[in-house]
GROMACS .gro file of C-alpha atoms in nm:
model
  508
    1MET     CA    1  -2.935  -5.663  -2.358
    2ILE     CA    2  -2.990  -5.838  -2.022
    3LEU     CA    3  -3.367  -5.826  -2.054
    4TYR     CA    4  -3.364  -6.029  -2.379
    5THR     CA    5  -3.174  -6.333  -2.250
    6ASN     CA    6  -3.356  -6.666  -2.229
    7ALA     CA    7  -3.587  -6.757  -1.942
    8GLY     CA    8  -3.370  -7.050  -1.825
    9PHE     CA    9  -3.065  -6.829  -1.778
   10LYS     CA   10  -3.275  -6.568  -1.598
   11LYS     CA   11  -3.417  -6.829  -1.359
   12TYR     CA   12  -3.066  -6.957  -1.289
   13ALA     CA   13  -2.937  -6.601  -1.235
   14ILE     CA   14  -3.225  -6.522  -0.997
   15ASP     CA   15  -3.136  -6.831  -0.791
   16VAL     CA   16  -2.772  -6.719  -0.775
   17ILE     CA   17  -2.868  -6.363  -0.672
   18CYS     CA   18  -3.101  -6.497  -0.401
   19LEU     CA   19  -2.826  -6.730  -0.278
   20LEU     CA   20  -2.579  -6.442  -0.261
   21TYR     CA   21  -2.827  -6.237  -0.059
   22ILE     CA   22  -2.899  -6.530   0.172
   23LEU     CA   23  -2.528  -6.580   0.239
   24LEU     CA   24  -2.476  -6.206   0.289
   25PHE     CA   25  -2.766  -6.154   0.530
   26VAL     CA   26  -2.713  -6.473   0.730
   27TYR     CA   27  -2.342  -6.398   0.765
   28ALA     CA   28  -2.409  -6.034   0.859
   29ALA     CA   29  -2.679  -6.123   1.112
   30VAL     CA   30  -2.478  -6.401   1.278
   31SER     CA   31  -2.169  -6.176   1.297
   32LYS     CA   32  -2.374  -5.907   1.472
   33LEU     CA   33  -2.531  -6.154   1.716
   34LEU     CA   34  -2.201  -6.322   1.802
   35ASP     CA   35  -2.048  -5.983   1.888
   36PHE     CA   36  -2.372  -5.813   1.988
   37GLU     CA   37  -2.227  -5.581   2.253
   38ASN     CA   38  -1.969  -5.445   2.011
   39PHE     CA   39  -2.238  -5.405   1.744
   40GLN     CA   40  -2.445  -5.195   1.986
   41VAL     CA   41  -2.142  -4.981   2.066
   42GLN     CA   42  -2.075  -4.924   1.695
   43LEU     CA   43  -2.435  -4.817   1.640
   44GLY     CA   44  -2.407  -4.590   1.943
   45GLN     CA   45  -2.112  -4.414   1.776
   46SER     CA   46  -2.296  -4.379   1.445
   47PRO     CA   47  -2.355  -4.018   1.337
   48THR     CA   48  -2.685  -4.125   1.176
   49LEU     CA   49  -2.833  -4.393   1.399
   50SER     CA   50  -2.688  -4.325   1.747
   51SER     CA   51  -3.016  -4.198   1.894
   52TYR     CA   52  -3.193  -4.518   1.788
   53ALA     CA   53  -2.907  -4.758   1.852
   54LEU     CA   54  -3.084  -4.970   2.113
   55TRP     CA   55  -3.384  -5.083   1.911
   56ILE     CA   56  -3.200  -5.089   1.576
   57SER     CA   57  -2.940  -5.325   1.725
   58TYR     CA   58  -3.216  -5.584   1.778
   59LEU     CA   59  -3.417  -5.505   1.466
   60VAL     CA   60  -3.146  -5.523   1.196
   61PRO     CA   61  -3.023  -5.883   1.258
   62LEU     CA   62  -3.384  -6.000   1.289
   63ILE     CA   63  -3.480  -5.837   0.957
   64GLU     CA   64  -3.172  -5.980   0.785
   65LEU     CA   65  -3.258  -6.334   0.897
   66LEU     CA   66  -3.623  -6.285   0.806
   67ILE     CA   67  -3.535  -6.168   0.453
   68ALA     CA   68  -3.302  -6.467   0.413
   69LEU     CA   69  -3.593  -6.695   0.509
   70PHE     CA   70  -3.823  -6.523   0.255
   71LEU     CA   71  -3.565  -6.578  -0.019
   72ILE     CA   72  -3.544  -6.949   0.063
   73ILE     CA   73  -3.923  -7.003   0.037
   74PRO     CA   74  -4.029  -6.987  -0.334
   75LYS     CA   75  -4.370  -6.834  -0.266
   76LEU     CA   76  -4.215  -6.553  -0.059
   77ARG     CA   77  -3.915  -6.493  -0.287
   78ASN     CA   78  -4.064  -6.188  -0.457
   79CYS     CA   79  -4.139  -6.028  -0.118
   80GLY     CA   80  -3.788  -6.120  -0.008
   81LEU     CA   81  -3.630  -5.950  -0.309
   82TYR     CA   82  -3.823  -5.628  -0.250
   83SER     CA   83  -3.724  -5.640   0.118
   84ALA     CA   84  -3.361  -5.705   0.023
   85LEU     CA   85  -3.370  -5.409  -0.217
   86CYS     CA   86  -3.510  -5.181   0.055
   87LEU     CA   87  -3.263  -5.290   0.321
   88MET     CA   88  -2.960  -5.270   0.092
   89THR     CA   89  -3.073  -4.928  -0.033
   90MET     CA   90  -3.096  -4.814   0.329
   91PHE     CA   91  -2.744  -4.940   0.398
   92THR     CA   92  -2.616  -4.765   0.085
   93THR     CA   93  -2.789  -4.437   0.175
   94TYR     CA   94  -2.646  -4.458   0.525
   95ILE     CA   95  -2.290  -4.492   0.393
   96PHE     CA   96  -2.343  -4.207   0.146
   97ILE     CA   97  -2.467  -3.978   0.427
   98VAL     CA   98  -2.177  -4.077   0.653
   99LEU     CA   99  -1.924  -3.998   0.381
  100HIS     CA  100  -2.074  -3.668   0.266
  101TYR     CA  101  -2.290  -3.514   0.540
  102SER     CA  102  -2.195  -3.642   0.884
  103SER     CA  103  -1.960  -3.461   1.122
  104PHE     CA  104  -1.722  -3.761   1.126
  105VAL     CA  105  -1.674  -4.105   0.974
  106PRO     CA  106  -1.709  -4.380   1.238
  107CYS     CA  107  -1.552  -4.723   1.240
  108SER     CA  108  -1.682  -4.976   0.989
  109CYS     CA  109  -1.907  -5.268   1.079
  110GLY     CA  110  -1.770  -5.606   1.178
  111GLY     CA  111  -1.683  -5.924   0.993
  112ILE     CA  112  -1.529  -5.927   0.644
  113LEU     CA  113  -1.686  -5.589   0.567
  114GLU     CA  114  -1.471  -5.431   0.839
  115LYS     CA  115  -1.168  -5.474   0.609
  116MET     CA  116  -1.332  -5.260   0.340
  117SER     CA  117  -1.290  -4.886   0.317
  118TRP     CA  118  -1.610  -4.684   0.324
  119ASN     CA  119  -1.592  -4.611  -0.049
  120VAL     CA  120  -1.541  -4.979  -0.133
  121HIS     CA  121  -1.828  -5.064   0.102
  122LEU     CA  122  -2.047  -4.813  -0.084
  123ALA     CA  123  -1.962  -4.976  -0.419
  124PHE     CA  124  -2.026  -5.321  -0.270
  125ASN     CA  125  -2.373  -5.217  -0.153
  126LEU     CA  126  -2.457  -5.049  -0.485
  127PHE     CA  127  -2.365  -5.372  -0.663
  128PHE     CA  128  -2.615  -5.564  -0.449
  129VAL     CA  129  -2.881  -5.298  -0.509
  130VAL     CA  130  -2.837  -5.352  -0.886
  131LEU     CA  131  -2.855  -5.730  -0.834
  132ALA     CA  132  -3.186  -5.695  -0.646
  133ILE     CA  133  -3.337  -5.471  -0.915
  134THR     CA  134  -3.220  -5.713  -1.188
  135ALA     CA  135  -3.365  -6.012  -1.002
  136LEU     CA  136  -3.701  -5.837  -0.953
  137ILE     CA  137  -3.730  -5.750  -1.322
  138TRP     CA  138  -3.629  -6.100  -1.435
  139GLN     CA  139  -3.862  -6.253  -1.175
  140SER     CA  140  -4.154  -6.062  -1.330
  141GLN     CA  141  -4.057  -6.199  -1.676
  142GLN     CA  142  -4.070  -6.567  -1.577
  143PRO     CA  143  -4.326  -6.779  -1.769
  144ASN     CA  144  -4.517  -6.865  -1.451
  145ASN     CA  145  -4.539  -6.496  -1.362
  146ASN     CA  146  -4.538  -6.287  -1.679
  147ALA     CA  147  -4.623  -5.969  -1.484
  148TRP     CA  148  -4.373  -5.773  -1.695
  149LYS     CA  149  -4.576  -5.818  -2.014
  150LYS     CA  150  -4.902  -5.724  -1.847
  151LYS     CA  151  -4.796  -5.425  -1.639
  152PRO     CA  152  -4.428  -5.328  -1.686
  153ARG     CA  153  -4.492  -4.978  -1.555
  154THR     CA  154  -4.631  -5.123  -1.232
  155ILE     CA  155  -4.313  -5.325  -1.177
  156ILE     CA  156  -4.092  -5.021  -1.244
  157LEU     CA  157  -4.310  -4.810  -1.013
  158LYS     CA  158  -4.286  -5.066  -0.729
  159ILE     CA  159  -3.908  -5.087  -0.764
  160SER     CA  160  -3.874  -4.708  -0.783
  161LEU     CA  161  -4.098  -4.652  -0.481
  162SER     CA  162  -3.907  -4.915  -0.281
  163PHE     CA  163  -3.579  -4.741  -0.365
  164ILE     CA  164  -3.703  -4.384  -0.303
  165LEU     CA  165  -3.887  -4.462   0.023
  166SER     CA  166  -3.580  -4.642   0.158
  167VAL     CA  167  -3.362  -4.340   0.082
  168ILE     CA  168  -3.616  -4.109   0.246
  169ALA     CA  169  -3.643  -4.332   0.557
  170VAL     CA  170  -3.268  -4.321   0.628
  171THR     CA  171  -3.250  -3.949   0.550
  172VAL     CA  172  -3.531  -3.877   0.796
  173LEU     CA  173  -3.358  -4.094   1.059
  174PHE     CA  174  -3.040  -3.893   1.008
  175LEU     CA  175  -3.218  -3.558   1.045
  176LEU     CA  176  -3.412  -3.673   1.352
  177SER     CA  177  -3.100  -3.825   1.506
  178GLU     CA  178  -2.912  -3.496   1.460
  179GLU     CA  179  -3.199  -3.311   1.627
  180ILE     CA  180  -3.196  -3.547   1.923
  181MET     CA  181  -2.815  -3.553   1.954
  182GLN     CA  182  -2.789  -3.174   1.957
  183TYR     CA  183  -3.098  -3.068   2.148
  184LYS     CA  184  -3.270  -3.360   2.325
  185ASN     CA  185  -2.955  -3.485   2.496
  186PRO     CA  186  -2.973  -3.868   2.508
  187PHE     CA  187  -2.606  -3.870   2.617
  188ILE     CA  188  -2.449  -4.079   2.346
  189ARG     CA  189  -2.092  -3.984   2.262
  190ARG     CA  190  -1.942  -3.988   1.915
  191PHE     CA  191  -1.591  -4.126   1.888
  192PRO     CA  192  -1.441  -4.063   1.541
  193GLN     CA  193  -1.125  -4.236   1.429
  194HIS     CA  194  -0.813  -4.103   1.603
  195PRO     CA  195  -0.861  -3.723   1.619
  196VAL     CA  196  -0.542  -3.697   1.827
  197MET     CA  197  -0.217  -3.894   1.809
  198ARG     CA  198   0.051  -3.899   2.077
  199ASP     CA  199   0.363  -3.717   1.964
  200THR     CA  200   0.596  -3.723   2.264
  201VAL     CA  201   0.610  -3.738   2.644
  202ILE     CA  202   0.833  -3.507   2.849
  203ASP     CA  203   0.933  -3.572   3.209
  204LEU     CA  204   0.891  -3.244   3.401
  205LYS     CA  205   1.048  -3.397   3.716
  206PHE     CA  206   0.794  -3.226   3.944
  207ASN     CA  207   0.413  -3.236   3.967
  208SER     CA  208   0.362  -2.865   4.041
  209TYR     CA  209   0.331  -2.738   3.684
  210TYR     CA  210   0.024  -2.596   3.509
  211PHE     CA  211  -0.049  -2.428   3.176
  212ALA     CA  212   0.000  -2.052   3.188
  213GLY     CA  213  -0.076  -1.984   2.821
  214ALA     CA  214   0.065  -1.995   2.470
  215ASP     CA  215   0.152  -1.790   2.166
  216GLN     CA  216   0.204  -1.900   1.805
  217LYS     CA  217   0.535  -2.074   1.876
  218ARG     CA  218   0.559  -2.147   2.249
  219ILE     CA  219   0.374  -2.305   2.540
  220TYR     CA  220   0.423  -2.152   2.885
  221LEU     CA  221   0.412  -2.358   3.206
  222GLY     CA  222   0.371  -2.198   3.545
  223ASN     CA  223   0.481  -2.357   3.872
  224TYR     CA  224   0.276  -2.347   4.191
  225SER     CA  225   0.580  -2.421   4.408
  226ASN     CA  226   0.805  -2.166   4.238
  227PRO     CA  227   0.573  -1.896   4.096
  228LEU     CA  228   0.846  -1.678   3.943
  229HIS     CA  229   0.987  -1.958   3.729
  230VAL     CA  230   0.824  -2.025   3.392
  231LYS     CA  231   0.907  -2.315   3.163
  232VAL     CA  232   0.889  -2.230   2.792
  233LEU     CA  233   0.825  -2.518   2.551
  234ASN     CA  234   0.906  -2.469   2.183
  235GLU     CA  235   0.601  -2.614   2.007
  236LYS     CA  236   0.803  -2.733   1.706
  237THR     CA  237   1.123  -2.871   1.861
  238LYS     CA  238   0.969  -2.974   2.199
  239ILE     CA  239   1.273  -2.824   2.375
  240ILE     CA  240   1.203  -2.672   2.716
  241GLU     CA  241   1.385  -2.371   2.857
  242THR     CA  242   1.334  -2.200   3.193
  243THR     CA  243   1.294  -1.827   3.241
  244LYS     CA  244   1.251  -1.621   3.556
  245ILE     CA  245   1.008  -1.336   3.618
  246THR     CA  246   1.170  -1.024   3.764
  247PHE     CA  247   0.948  -0.907   4.048
  248ALA     CA  248   1.073  -0.610   4.252
  249LYS     CA  249   0.803  -0.575   4.518
  250LYS     CA  250   0.844  -0.757   4.848
  251ASN     CA  251   0.650  -0.820   5.167
  252ILE     CA  252   0.326  -0.900   4.984
  253PRO     CA  253   0.137  -1.182   5.165
  254PHE     CA  254   0.089  -1.406   4.862
  255VAL     CA  255  -0.092  -1.734   4.921
  256SER     CA  256  -0.151  -1.885   4.578
  257VAL     CA  257   0.017  -1.710   4.286
  258ARG     CA  258  -0.083  -1.806   3.932
  259THR     CA  259   0.088  -1.693   3.611
  260VAL     CA  260  -0.121  -1.621   3.302
  261VAL     CA  261   0.023  -1.547   2.957
  262ARG     CA  262  -0.208  -1.358   2.723
  263GLY     CA  263  -0.069  -1.230   2.395
  264SER     CA  264   0.250  -1.035   2.454
  265HIS     CA  265   0.177  -0.985   2.826
  266PHE     CA  266   0.203  -1.198   3.137
  267TYR     CA  267   0.012  -1.158   3.463
  268LEU     CA  268   0.079  -1.268   3.822
  269THR     CA  269  -0.252  -1.317   4.001
  270ASP     CA  270  -0.348  -1.395   4.359
  271GLY     CA  271  -0.707  -1.336   4.468
  272SER     CA  272  -0.631  -1.372   4.839
  273VAL     CA  273  -0.415  -1.057   4.848
  274PRO     CA  274  -0.582  -0.942   4.615
  275ALA     CA  275  -0.330  -0.855   4.343
  276ILE     CA  276  -0.264  -0.878   3.970
  277PHE     CA  277   0.076  -0.765   3.839
  278LYS     CA  278   0.155  -0.742   3.470
  279GLY     CA  279   0.452  -0.720   3.235
  280ARG     CA  280   0.572  -0.817   2.889
  281ILE     CA  281   0.706  -1.159   2.795
  282SER     CA  282   0.980  -0.990   2.594
  283ASP     CA  283   1.174  -0.922   2.916
  284TRP     CA  284   0.962  -1.097   3.187
  285LYS     CA  285   0.966  -0.792   3.415
  286THR     CA  286   0.660  -0.673   3.605
  287THR     CA  287   0.593  -0.315   3.503
  288GLY     CA  288   0.252  -0.242   3.654
  289GLU     CA  289  -0.041  -0.369   3.856
  290PHE     CA  290  -0.418  -0.342   3.868
  291LYS     CA  291  -0.515  -0.097   4.144
  292GLY     CA  292  -0.826  -0.132   4.359
  293LEU     CA  293  -0.894  -0.500   4.297
  294PRO     CA  294  -1.158  -0.681   4.503
  295TYR     CA  295  -1.088  -1.027   4.647
  296PHE     CA  296  -1.142  -1.296   4.386
  297THR     CA  297  -1.129  -1.673   4.347
  298LEU     CA  298  -1.068  -1.694   3.971
  299ALA     CA  299  -0.933  -1.445   3.718
  300GLU     CA  300  -0.888  -1.441   3.341
  301PRO     CA  301  -0.715  -1.135   3.192
  302VAL     CA  302  -0.881  -1.006   2.874
  303ASP     CA  303  -0.613  -0.750   2.786
  304SER     CA  304  -0.367  -0.518   2.963
  305THR     CA  305  -0.649  -0.323   3.134
  306LYS     CA  306  -0.939  -0.570   3.166
  307VAL     CA  307  -0.978  -0.886   3.368
  308ILE     CA  308  -1.286  -1.100   3.431
  309LEU     CA  309  -1.313  -1.210   3.793
  310ARG     CA  310  -1.511  -1.455   3.999
  311SER     CA  311  -1.569  -1.338   4.356
  312SER     CA  312  -1.758  -1.475   4.656
  313ARG     CA  313  -1.960  -1.161   4.721
  314GLY     CA  314  -2.317  -1.265   4.646
  315LYS     CA  315  -2.591  -1.367   4.886
  316ASN     CA  316  -2.451  -1.611   5.146
  317ARG     CA  317  -2.108  -1.556   4.986
  318SER     CA  318  -2.220  -1.713   4.658
  319HIS     CA  319  -2.009  -1.679   4.345
  320GLU     CA  320  -2.054  -1.389   4.105
  321LEU     CA  321  -1.877  -1.297   3.784
  322GLY     CA  322  -1.771  -0.943   3.705
  323ILE     CA  323  -1.530  -0.737   3.503
  324PHE     CA  324  -1.250  -0.518   3.637
  325ASP     CA  325  -1.144  -0.238   3.404
  326ASP     CA  326  -0.836  -0.050   3.519
  327GLY     CA  327  -0.910   0.229   3.273
  328GLN     CA  328  -1.254   0.318   3.410
  329ILE     CA  329  -1.357   0.530   3.710
  330GLN     CA  330  -1.593   0.258   3.827
  331LYS     CA  331  -1.342  -0.020   3.796
  332ILE     CA  332  -1.547  -0.324   3.899
  333ARG     CA  333  -1.889  -0.421   3.765
  334TYR     CA  334  -2.057  -0.748   3.863
  335ASN     CA  335  -2.322  -0.930   3.665
  336LYS     CA  336  -2.532  -1.109   3.926
  337THR     CA  337  -2.740  -1.293   3.669
  338LEU     CA  338  -2.460  -1.493   3.506
  339LEU     CA  339  -2.411  -1.773   3.761
  340GLN     CA  340  -2.738  -1.948   3.848
  341VAL     CA  341  -2.767  -2.080   4.206
  342GLN     CA  342  -2.921  -2.425   4.250
  343LYS     CA  343  -2.840  -2.512   4.611
  344ASP     CA  344  -2.579  -2.320   4.810
  345GLY     CA  345  -2.435  -2.071   4.560
  346ILE     CA  346  -2.073  -2.176   4.616
  347PHE     CA  347  -2.028  -2.546   4.542
  348ASP     CA  348  -2.315  -2.568   4.294
  349THR     CA  349  -2.180  -2.269   4.095
  350ASP     CA  350  -1.816  -2.377   4.112
  351GLY     CA  351  -1.644  -2.429   3.779
  352THR     CA  352  -1.364  -2.334   3.541
  353LEU     CA  353  -1.285  -2.015   3.350
  354ALA     CA  354  -1.135  -2.024   3.001
  355TYR     CA  355  -1.086  -1.741   2.754
  356SER     CA  356  -1.090  -1.754   2.372
  357GLU     CA  357  -0.868  -1.482   2.231
  358LYS     CA  358  -1.002  -1.543   1.879
  359LEU     CA  359  -1.368  -1.509   1.980
  360HIS     CA  360  -1.301  -1.251   2.254
  361GLN     CA  361  -1.532  -1.451   2.477
  362LEU     CA  362  -1.501  -1.625   2.810
  363VAL     CA  363  -1.646  -1.969   2.887
  364TYR     CA  364  -1.746  -2.064   3.240
  365THR     CA  365  -1.811  -2.438   3.275
  366TYR     CA  366  -1.982  -2.574   3.587
  367TYR     CA  367  -1.819  -2.869   3.763
  368TYR     CA  368  -2.134  -3.041   3.883
  369ARG     CA  369  -2.396  -2.987   3.611
  370ASN     CA  370  -2.420  -3.014   3.234
  371GLU     CA  371  -2.399  -2.643   3.166
  372PHE     CA  372  -2.160  -2.372   3.057
  373ILE     CA  373  -2.208  -2.004   2.986
  374VAL     CA  374  -2.043  -1.795   2.716
  375VAL     CA  375  -1.971  -1.436   2.820
  376ASN     CA  376  -1.836  -1.146   2.614
  377SER     CA  377  -1.542  -0.927   2.718
  378ASN     CA  378  -1.781  -0.691   2.901
  379ALA     CA  379  -1.910  -0.973   3.126
  380GLU     CA  380  -2.241  -0.984   2.938
  381LEU     CA  381  -2.411  -1.317   2.868
  382SER     CA  382  -2.388  -1.435   2.507
  383TYR     CA  383  -2.570  -1.766   2.562
  384ILE     CA  384  -2.608  -2.068   2.790
  385GLY     CA  385  -2.485  -2.400   2.652
  386ASN     CA  386  -2.512  -2.759   2.770
  387THR     CA  387  -2.270  -3.047   2.775
  388ILE     CA  388  -2.407  -3.377   2.644
  389ASP     CA  389  -2.460  -3.557   2.975
  390THR     CA  390  -2.798  -3.542   3.149
  391THR     CA  391  -2.698  -3.400   3.489
  392THR     CA  392  -2.906  -3.082   3.490
  393LYS     CA  393  -2.898  -3.042   3.871
  394ALA     CA  394  -2.579  -3.050   4.074
  395LYS     CA  395  -2.565  -3.378   4.268
  396ILE     CA  396  -2.403  -3.245   4.582
  397LYS     CA  397  -2.474  -3.256   4.956
  398VAL     CA  398  -2.351  -2.964   5.164
  399ALA     CA  399  -2.302  -2.958   5.541
  400TYR     CA  400  -2.304  -2.625   5.729
  401LEU     CA  401  -2.060  -2.606   6.022
  402LYS     CA  402  -1.979  -2.344   6.287
  403ASN     CA  403  -2.326  -2.191   6.282
  404GLY     CA  404  -2.335  -2.179   5.905
  405MET     CA  405  -2.000  -2.000   5.875
  406GLU     CA  406  -1.828  -2.299   5.716
  407ARG     CA  407  -1.947  -2.531   5.441
  408LYS     CA  408  -1.821  -2.870   5.337
  409PHE     CA  409  -1.936  -3.157   5.116
  410SER     CA  410  -2.119  -3.408   5.332
  411ALA     CA  411  -2.091  -3.670   5.055
  412PRO     CA  412  -1.864  -3.708   4.752
  413PRO     CA  413  -2.004  -3.491   4.470
  414LEU     CA  414  -2.067  -3.611   4.115
  415THR     CA  415  -1.816  -3.417   3.906
  416VAL     CA  416  -1.948  -3.378   3.554
  417ASN     CA  417  -1.698  -3.147   3.383
  418ALA     CA  418  -1.358  -3.178   3.548
  419LYS     CA  419  -1.116  -2.984   3.323
  420THR     CA  420  -1.167  -2.749   3.031
  421ALA     CA  421  -0.970  -2.577   2.757
  422VAL     CA  422  -1.067  -2.338   2.478
  423CYS     CA  423  -0.901  -2.305   2.139
  424GLY     CA  424  -1.059  -2.062   1.894
  425ASN     CA  425  -1.420  -2.165   1.843
  426LEU     CA  426  -1.389  -2.499   2.024
  427LEU     CA  427  -1.451  -2.589   2.387
  428PHE     CA  428  -1.277  -2.905   2.515
  429VAL     CA  429  -1.422  -3.064   2.829
  430ASN     CA  430  -1.274  -3.352   3.029
  431SER     CA  431  -1.591  -3.532   3.136
  432ARG     CA  432  -1.622  -3.768   3.432
  433VAL     CA  433  -1.961  -3.915   3.336
  434GLN     CA  434  -1.978  -4.230   3.127
  435GLY     CA  435  -2.225  -4.231   2.838
  436ARG     CA  436  -2.429  -4.509   2.680
  437PHE     CA  437  -2.257  -4.780   2.473
  438GLU     CA  438  -1.914  -4.692   2.616
  439ASN     CA  439  -1.653  -4.946   2.707
  440GLU     CA  440  -1.553  -4.981   3.075
  441LYS     CA  441  -1.191  -5.051   2.982
  442LEU     CA  442  -1.175  -4.728   2.784
  443TRP     CA  443  -1.275  -4.529   3.092
  444LYS     CA  444  -1.023  -4.716   3.302
  445ASP     CA  445  -0.734  -4.658   3.059
  446ALA     CA  446  -0.808  -4.306   2.931
  447PHE     CA  447  -0.948  -3.960   2.999
  448ILE     CA  448  -1.246  -3.867   2.783
  449ILE     CA  449  -1.252  -3.526   2.613
  450ASP     CA  450  -1.577  -3.388   2.467
  451VAL     CA  451  -1.557  -3.117   2.200
  452TYR     CA  452  -1.815  -2.839   2.142
  453ASN     CA  453  -1.840  -2.570   1.875
  454LEU     CA  454  -1.897  -2.238   2.053
  455VAL     CA  455  -2.006  -2.061   1.735
  456LYS     CA  456  -2.249  -2.323   1.603
  457ARG     CA  457  -2.348  -2.413   1.962
  458THR     CA  458  -2.324  -2.786   1.896
  459TYR     CA  459  -2.153  -3.097   2.028
  460ILE     CA  460  -1.900  -3.226   1.774
  461MET     CA  461  -1.716  -3.534   1.896
  462SER     CA  462  -1.534  -3.707   2.179
  463PHE     CA  463  -1.194  -3.872   2.199
  464ALA     CA  464  -0.973  -4.054   2.447
  465VAL     CA  465  -0.643  -3.932   2.589
  466TYR     CA  466  -0.475  -4.243   2.723
  467LYS     CA  467  -0.318  -4.238   3.067
  468ILE     CA  468   0.054  -4.248   3.134
  469GLU     CA  469   0.141  -4.498   3.406
  470GLU     CA  470  -0.199  -4.452   3.576
  471LYS     CA  471  -0.118  -4.087   3.647
  472LYS     CA  472  -0.390  -3.830   3.711
  473LEU     CA  473  -0.477  -3.561   3.462
  474PHE     CA  474  -0.391  -3.227   3.624
  475SER     CA  475  -0.474  -3.000   3.329
  476PHE     CA  476  -0.468  -2.982   2.951
  477TYR     CA  477  -0.423  -2.713   2.687
  478VAL     CA  478  -0.510  -2.700   2.316
  479THR     CA  479  -0.347  -2.504   2.032
  480ASP     CA  480  -0.417  -2.505   1.659
  481ASP     CA  481  -0.192  -2.808   1.610
  482TYR     CA  482  -0.147  -2.985   1.944
  483LEU     CA  483  -0.315  -3.095   2.263
  484TYR     CA  484  -0.093  -3.084   2.573
  485ALA     CA  485  -0.179  -3.277   2.887
  486ILE     CA  486  -0.004  -3.256   3.225
  487MET     CA  487  -0.035  -3.592   3.402
  488GLU     CA  488   0.132  -3.532   3.737
  489ASN     CA  489   0.503  -3.492   3.650
  490HIS     CA  490   0.467  -3.577   3.279
  491LEU     CA  491   0.377  -3.352   2.986
  492ALA     CA  492   0.216  -3.552   2.704
  493VAL     CA  493   0.196  -3.394   2.359
  494TYR     CA  494  -0.070  -3.504   2.111
  495LYS     CA  495  -0.085  -3.396   1.748
  496LEU     CA  496  -0.431  -3.294   1.624
  497ARG     CA  497  -0.552  -3.484   1.317
  498ASN     CA  498  -0.737  -3.324   1.028
  499ASN     CA  499  -1.083  -3.447   1.134
  500LEU     CA  500  -1.049  -3.233   1.447
  501LYS     CA  501  -0.851  -2.943   1.302
  502LYS     CA  502  -1.112  -2.877   1.033
  503GLU     CA  503  -1.364  -2.803   1.309
  504MET     CA  504  -1.151  -2.507   1.423
  505LYS     CA  505  -1.265  -2.285   1.136
  506ILE     CA  506  -1.453  -1.996   1.293
  507VAL     CA  507  -1.792  -1.936   1.136
  508LYS     CA  508  -1.920  -1.580   1.176
   0.00000   0.00000   0.00000
């Protein structure tokens, strides 16, 4: 029915549509330019455009102003309408991809449109796409043009091609951006909306606690100062009780005892003795020990007979990973190829051990480079992964003292991955390296956690854990429902939101 209205009404309607587009594009461009830094940050967090955020941030406001100018000039109006159709189709396609295919939904753009939900924004854009198509058809039917009567198929073809090519352009950008984000490492973090929310904060009174482990209902905290005392936190009620490990043996020269809870067992470990004692959490009594252990610097029990160790037994006392199996004749087997030496073999291969009970795999994350390795329960390499920063070589300087017998840092090292935790198929890394388009205040006020999918071998998202009274982050632990962070003498509990929890589904 619209196509058969009179020419005067159509001309008036075209003027109104062009005016609406002019107001929209001028307002949008000026809003972006007035808050340009924030606009760049928002593009940097985009799941579709993050890899191209720098040049798009300059290009989009310029194009919007240019289209507005075309729509003002009568001779360029037709070109302006086609350009408006293409740009608005691109915006619409972008929102559709964000809602249906991206790994998270970022914050909305600025100005009035920021108040809209993404679905309302999609409908708003579709409305303007329809307006542009209507204006182009009516423009071709004007008496001074009359292109519709001569070649209506040509007009439909031009409109269709403009629409289709715009959709294809944004889709290709999305696919290329995903490729770059996952494999070409431009170091742009993705911050979705609130994946964790603070639940409660508990005062532990002392700053000597660490995470020993968890089961389905409880979190266990060890204590460096009092190794035989374990605090047990009920995950649901947040009530803490204290239990004591019964340890009969005496006169053992312990230096640094660490408690590990794995399943129904607990383990007391000290690599300087070396010793690992074990027992059941049902009664907290040590009932056995691993015999014939080598000296070790890190240990992660796999089960009641196996433990993966890191020892300084390689060339020039460099670190090596191996597996100790108490049930085998040859109890210890080292895999010399797992840790790759870059400089000295000790500092450059230093890192954290974390074990996924669901995957039956261990993750070793280097402190000073953007790399982690995933190892199976037989200390065999599954694959080498990378964190999203660009520090491929450890930025450390090592001084050799006492004729090479002692090593120390001769300059402060660049710590890349400070703390780690594993929950199911996800690796959580507390990064110390700031990415592009990230706010300085955020880094001052919070600790940044990057999340990786160990099964899909991809980076997923990042989020901030805000500091408590400027306290340092000692360690953190993640369960299916909560993230726990020890900040000196405080235990902060954060509830995981659905946009993070849905990533915990293990894909075989």
